[in-house]
Structures are given as structure tokens and as C-alpha cells.
Amino acid sequence: MCVPSTERVGHKCSSDNAYRKIMTKCKTMWILGTVTALLIVSMALQNYTVNQYVRAILKLTAMQLIDLNNFKNLLHDSCLVYKKIPERELSESECYSCESIDRVDVVFKPEDVLESYADLNWPVAFQSNVKTNVTVEDVTLTFLIGDLLPCDYESNLKIDPLRAIEMKYGWFMHWLVFGLFAVGNNGNNKKLRRNCDDVQGKIMRALYRPDSFLSISSETWTIMSFKYKTYHYKQINMYYNSRVAVSQISGTFNYRLVPKNPCTKICNHLDGRLETYHTLVFNNFIWDFQYLPLNNSSNSIAIIYYLD
């Protein structure tokens, strides 16, 4: 408490009041400056280019603080979470299920016979009752534009996908829409899975709903192509050992089911073609899936998903 009874005390009170005023002014300016800076940063991060630079800087910083042996792909991926999944070994006795087949059957009432084919571990194809008008532009604008980058993206394109589609170049592309990151071993080959944004997975499932007797999982792959001339099949590296469905939304793809080791010595690879609205169901534990983009004038879209 100040008592202005002397000149010295009065001088001290005056100094205290001036100090308080300066501190109050500084605090106000600091608060306003902080709020302004946060607004500027928030607005800047809305810009795609700025956002990518900031993410790159954060990744490079994180790489200095972590073990690069475990996160060697961090610079190029949006995925950080590792999860161990038990690896099941394929035995030779399980290969006998594919020893006697040389083609994929096409059935007309799949809801009546799918379980029988599942019991035999035989692949099967059928014409789906689900019709959709989803286009490559819809899929590209949904999944390949913006900050949420897809995982395991493969393509011949070295430019923006939407630009290539608009300019009618020949192209193919496939990517993982959503999936958990996992580490496993198959011989000397290490398998990696991604932990992508489930928002994209939900959007994909909203764009396409499978037949009512199929139960789609959260992990979904997307395949697209247009006028791409090649003789080389593209492999989709799926890692869960379960039944898989490949649904052709539009256009056409050739496919090949390649038996895994040790079934390569016992079983033949199976070739087929997926026309629009056809669905292929097979056991990914026994078969690897490959597809061949065709030199067609129409766009081709297919999705791959695990059956719960």
C-alpha cells in the first residue's frame, strides 16, 4: 500500500504504477501477437503446399530423434504405428485344395454356393447385383486430392492424377485406402502394412456397397486404369490371410491367381477376366492376386476388400 506522505514514497508509488502499466501493455501485446500468429499459421496450413512443407520438416525432425532402422520409410509415408500380427505358415497339405482345379468357376446364385466354395478353398466368380455410377473422377477427387495421402500407391504417372485423367493419357494406379500397420516375415521377406486414415475407408464404403451376403472389411484397395497397354501383371501385396473379394465397378481387368509357396509345386496359376459388375472371391492365404490393365477406351475401376 502506498502512502504519499513523503517525496521518496510518492516517487516509489509513481514508479510502481508506471511499471504495472508497462507490464499490462506488454501482456496485452503478447496475447494479441500470439493469437495473430496462431491465426496466420492456421490459415497457412490450409494451403496444400505449405502443409506439405511443414509435414516434411516435422518428419525430418522426427527422424533425428528416432531409430531409423525401425522407421526407414518415414520420409515417404504418413504411417507411424507398428503392430505385430502372428504369421501363419502355409503347409503342403493345404495345397491339395487347389491341386485339382484349373479354372475359376462362374456361378449364378452365389448366395447359395459361396460357403461350399469356401469350405473347399476354391476361388469363385459371380455377377453382382450391385450397380453403381462411380467414375474415376469421383474416386480421384475423393482420395488423391488433398492432404490425406494414400498408402502403397503405385502408378506409371509422374504428374497429378487428376490432370492425367483429364488429358486422357494411358495410365494405371492402385493404392490402399485404409489398413493397420503390421510387421511380419515370410522367409527372408519382411512385410509392411500401413495405418492410413479411416476417414477415406468410410468414404470408399459409402461410394460402394457390396452384395448383402458379403461383409466388407475396413481395409480396401482401389485399382484404376485407362488405355494402358502392357503385358505385365501388377501384384497387389495383401497381407492378411483370409477370404478376399475383388469387385469390378466399371470397365474390365484380366486377373491371375498365383499359388504361394509351397503350393507352386502342386497347383497351377488361374487366369480370368473381370467384367463390369463381376466379383471374384478367393482365399488370400493360398493365392496371390495380380491384375492386368487393358488397352481399353473406357475407364476401369475395381476394389479389393477382405470378407469379415
XYZ file of C-alpha atoms in Angstrom:
308
model
C 0.000 0.000 0.000
C 1.360 3.422 -0.977
C 1.138 6.347 1.459
C 2.156 9.608 -0.248
C 3.489 11.169 2.944
C 6.968 11.893 1.615
C 8.507 12.723 -1.709
C 10.524 9.476 -1.691
C 7.445 7.302 -1.098
C 5.500 9.239 -3.720
C 8.287 8.670 -6.220
C 8.250 4.910 -5.479
C 4.466 4.699 -5.972
C 4.724 6.543 -9.267
C 7.414 4.098 -10.466
C 5.303 1.084 -9.425
C 2.288 2.402 -11.300
C 4.337 3.021 -14.434
C 5.830 -0.483 -14.201
C 2.371 -2.030 -13.882
C 1.142 -0.084 -16.896
C 4.104 -1.241 -18.974
C 3.620 -4.882 -17.914
C -0.106 -4.736 -18.659
C 0.602 -3.269 -22.065
C 3.247 -5.927 -22.757
C 0.901 -8.742 -21.732
C -1.836 -7.366 -23.983
C 0.552 -7.073 -26.900
C 1.890 -10.606 -26.238
C -1.622 -12.087 -26.182
C -2.623 -10.249 -29.364
C 0.632 -11.274 -31.048
C 0.182 -14.918 -30.069
C -3.426 -15.018 -31.302
C -2.432 -13.328 -34.557
C 0.461 -15.750 -35.081
C -1.792 -18.756 -34.440
C -4.360 -17.431 -36.921
C -1.671 -16.892 -39.557
C -0.232 -20.385 -39.019
C -3.706 -21.934 -39.094
C -4.549 -20.164 -42.365
C -1.181 -21.075 -43.879
C -1.643 -24.766 -43.050
C -4.870 -24.760 -45.071
C -2.696 -24.297 -48.142
C -1.677 -27.673 -49.597
C 1.906 -26.658 -50.485
C 2.609 -25.063 -47.100
C 1.075 -28.043 -45.340
C 3.355 -30.445 -47.228
C 6.472 -28.406 -46.369
C 5.518 -28.305 -42.674
C 4.910 -32.057 -42.626
C 8.236 -32.677 -44.344
C 10.073 -30.533 -41.770
C 8.354 -32.352 -38.900
C 9.248 -35.737 -40.398
C 12.892 -34.732 -40.886
C 12.992 -33.501 -37.292
C 11.441 -36.720 -36.025
C 13.985 -38.746 -37.984
C 16.743 -37.179 -35.924
C 15.102 -38.376 -32.702
C 14.095 -41.947 -33.535
C 15.694 -45.212 -34.624
C 15.794 -45.119 -38.420
C 16.136 -48.886 -38.618
C 12.521 -49.188 -37.478
C 11.181 -46.128 -39.329
C 13.235 -46.096 -42.541
C 10.183 -45.322 -44.703
C 9.002 -42.439 -42.562
C 10.082 -39.754 -45.027
C 7.691 -41.017 -47.690
C 4.828 -42.414 -45.595
C 2.124 -40.986 -43.380
C 2.184 -44.116 -41.228
C 3.819 -44.372 -37.821
C 2.176 -47.212 -35.894
C 3.592 -50.739 -35.933
C 1.596 -53.766 -34.873
C 2.752 -57.365 -34.750
C 0.473 -59.891 -36.449
C 1.118 -63.633 -35.972
C 2.358 -65.237 -39.173
C 0.647 -68.456 -40.212
C 2.695 -70.836 -42.344
C 1.159 -72.464 -45.431
C 1.692 -76.218 -45.334
C 1.904 -78.557 -48.323
C -1.175 -80.477 -47.199
C -3.254 -77.302 -47.552
C -2.176 -77.061 -51.207
C -4.262 -80.138 -52.064
C -7.323 -77.891 -52.141
C -6.054 -76.225 -55.332
C -4.317 -79.242 -56.878
C -7.343 -80.416 -58.856
C -8.625 -77.095 -60.262
C -7.539 -75.381 -63.472
C -10.095 -72.580 -63.767
C -12.285 -70.253 -61.714
C -15.961 -71.218 -61.792
C -18.558 -68.549 -62.526
C -21.803 -69.138 -60.597
C -25.217 -67.519 -60.968
C -26.617 -67.880 -57.457
C -23.604 -67.033 -55.270
C -25.542 -66.704 -52.023
C -26.397 -70.411 -52.299
C -22.910 -71.795 -53.045
C -20.266 -69.371 -51.715
C -19.924 -71.251 -48.438
C -19.397 -74.517 -50.333
C -16.546 -72.951 -52.288
C -15.152 -71.505 -49.061
C -15.153 -74.980 -47.466
C -13.173 -76.302 -50.427
C -10.884 -73.247 -50.527
C -11.773 -72.814 -54.205
C -11.937 -69.378 -55.854
C -15.244 -68.439 -57.474
C -16.666 -65.561 -59.529
C -20.208 -64.267 -59.952
C -22.161 -61.357 -61.389
C -23.020 -58.875 -58.654
C -26.471 -57.377 -58.239
C -24.930 -54.097 -57.064
C -24.877 -51.344 -59.705
C -23.070 -48.033 -59.227
C -22.249 -44.928 -61.269
C -18.925 -44.148 -59.554
C -16.383 -42.654 -62.005
C -12.585 -42.342 -61.922
C -13.051 -38.599 -61.415
C -15.168 -39.278 -58.310
C -12.552 -41.619 -56.868
C -9.619 -39.345 -57.734
C -11.214 -36.229 -56.251
C -12.096 -38.189 -53.113
C -8.815 -39.995 -52.423
C -5.944 -38.472 -54.415
C -6.535 -34.756 -53.899
C -5.722 -33.073 -50.572
C -3.589 -33.743 -47.524
C -4.593 -37.338 -46.740
C -2.199 -39.291 -48.930
C -2.977 -42.938 -49.798
C -0.695 -45.773 -48.727
C 1.158 -48.179 -51.035
C 0.355 -46.013 -54.058
C 1.684 -47.445 -57.348
C 1.296 -45.901 -60.801
C 3.082 -45.051 -64.057
C 2.027 -41.407 -63.527
C 4.646 -38.822 -62.635
C 2.159 -35.953 -62.690
C -1.005 -35.055 -60.824
C -3.502 -37.966 -61.260
C -6.486 -35.698 -61.951
C -4.545 -33.824 -64.648
C -3.537 -37.106 -66.321
C -7.141 -38.325 -66.280
C -8.363 -35.069 -67.844
C -5.669 -35.207 -70.571
C -6.541 -38.816 -71.441
C -3.063 -40.304 -71.026
C -2.712 -44.058 -70.753
C -2.304 -44.877 -67.054
C -2.856 -47.334 -64.234
C -2.847 -46.856 -60.461
C -3.643 -48.774 -57.306
C -3.421 -47.942 -53.619
C -4.532 -48.967 -50.145
C -7.427 -46.872 -48.872
C -7.229 -47.983 -45.243
C -5.357 -50.583 -43.199
C -3.478 -51.223 -39.970
C 0.315 -51.190 -39.995
C 1.894 -54.545 -39.267
C 5.218 -56.309 -39.460
C 5.606 -59.969 -40.392
C 8.084 -62.323 -42.008
C 7.700 -64.655 -44.934
C 11.069 -66.359 -45.376
C 13.555 -63.536 -45.768
C 10.989 -61.008 -46.950
C 9.648 -58.524 -44.435
C 6.085 -57.381 -44.988
C 4.902 -53.927 -44.008
C 1.351 -52.640 -43.602
C 0.115 -49.088 -43.333
C -2.029 -47.269 -40.808
C -3.915 -44.929 -43.122
C -6.770 -42.584 -42.365
C -10.047 -44.462 -41.746
C -11.957 -41.387 -42.989
C -11.029 -42.458 -46.525
C -12.106 -46.018 -45.793
C -15.535 -44.824 -44.689
C -15.879 -42.664 -47.796
C -14.981 -45.604 -50.032
C -17.555 -47.792 -48.326
C -20.116 -45.022 -48.828
C -19.320 -44.906 -52.563
C -19.647 -48.668 -52.982
C -21.714 -51.191 -51.033
C -21.178 -54.894 -51.870
C -23.877 -57.521 -52.171
C -25.856 -58.019 -48.980
C -24.443 -61.530 -48.417
C -20.868 -60.126 -48.350
C -19.453 -58.290 -45.353
C -16.825 -55.721 -46.346
C -13.893 -55.024 -44.025
C -12.282 -51.687 -43.220
C -9.227 -52.339 -45.391
C -9.891 -51.588 -49.059
C -7.669 -51.443 -52.133
C -8.585 -49.434 -55.229
C -7.458 -50.254 -58.792
C -7.992 -47.960 -61.794
C -6.692 -47.806 -65.363
C -7.320 -46.267 -68.789
C -5.802 -47.172 -72.185
C -2.734 -48.717 -70.581
C -1.014 -51.172 -72.891
C 1.115 -53.735 -71.097
C 1.751 -57.470 -70.904
C 2.959 -57.384 -67.323
C 0.615 -58.160 -64.441
C 0.635 -55.862 -61.399
C 0.637 -57.532 -57.995
C -1.379 -56.333 -55.018
C 0.556 -57.106 -51.827
C -2.178 -58.116 -49.407
C -1.043 -59.379 -46.027
C -3.985 -60.783 -44.095
C -4.611 -64.491 -44.635
C -8.339 -64.569 -45.272
C -11.016 -64.599 -47.935
C -10.832 -61.668 -50.329
C -13.352 -60.182 -52.781
C -12.468 -58.223 -55.924
C -15.450 -56.262 -57.262
C -15.316 -54.740 -60.749
C -17.187 -51.426 -60.613
C -16.634 -50.420 -64.253
C -14.593 -51.493 -67.270
C -12.562 -54.711 -67.405
C -9.429 -56.215 -65.852
C -7.690 -59.506 -66.509
C -6.586 -61.227 -63.327
C -4.231 -64.007 -62.321
C -4.248 -66.058 -59.130
C -0.749 -67.344 -58.387
C -0.344 -70.116 -55.769
C 2.001 -69.297 -52.915
C 4.923 -71.437 -51.769
C 4.913 -74.391 -51.319
C 1.747 -74.659 -53.477
C 3.643 -73.518 -56.588
C 4.883 -77.102 -56.947
C 1.378 -78.574 -56.782
C -1.118 -76.020 -58.153
C -1.396 -74.062 -61.409
C -1.972 -70.333 -61.665
C -5.526 -69.400 -62.660
C -6.301 -66.739 -65.275
C -9.605 -64.977 -65.784
C -11.323 -61.723 -66.662
C -13.483 -59.490 -64.510
C -16.201 -57.731 -66.490
C -18.278 -54.835 -65.143
C -20.257 -55.819 -62.008
C -18.448 -59.157 -61.647
C -16.915 -60.166 -58.297
C -14.115 -62.644 -57.629
C -13.802 -64.358 -54.217
C -10.677 -66.313 -53.214
C -8.525 -67.244 -50.213
C -5.526 -64.922 -49.977
C -3.762 -67.427 -47.722
C -3.217 -69.693 -50.736
C -3.295 -67.271 -53.686
C -1.511 -64.057 -54.634
C -3.629 -61.671 -56.694
C -2.341 -59.954 -59.846
C -4.216 -57.816 -62.355
C -3.538 -56.708 -65.925
C -4.646 -53.222 -67.067
C -6.141 -53.364 -70.563
C -5.769 -51.011 -73.522
C -9.467 -50.141 -73.498
C -11.038 -46.778 -74.299
C -13.231 -46.955 -71.180
C -12.123 -46.368 -67.600
C -11.722 -49.421 -65.391
C -12.281 -49.409 -61.619
C -12.138 -52.310 -59.168
C -11.943 -52.532 -55.396
C -10.475 -55.285 -53.237
C -11.637 -55.936 -49.696
C -11.395 -58.616 -47.033
C -14.507 -60.513 -46.020
C -15.228 -60.378 -42.291
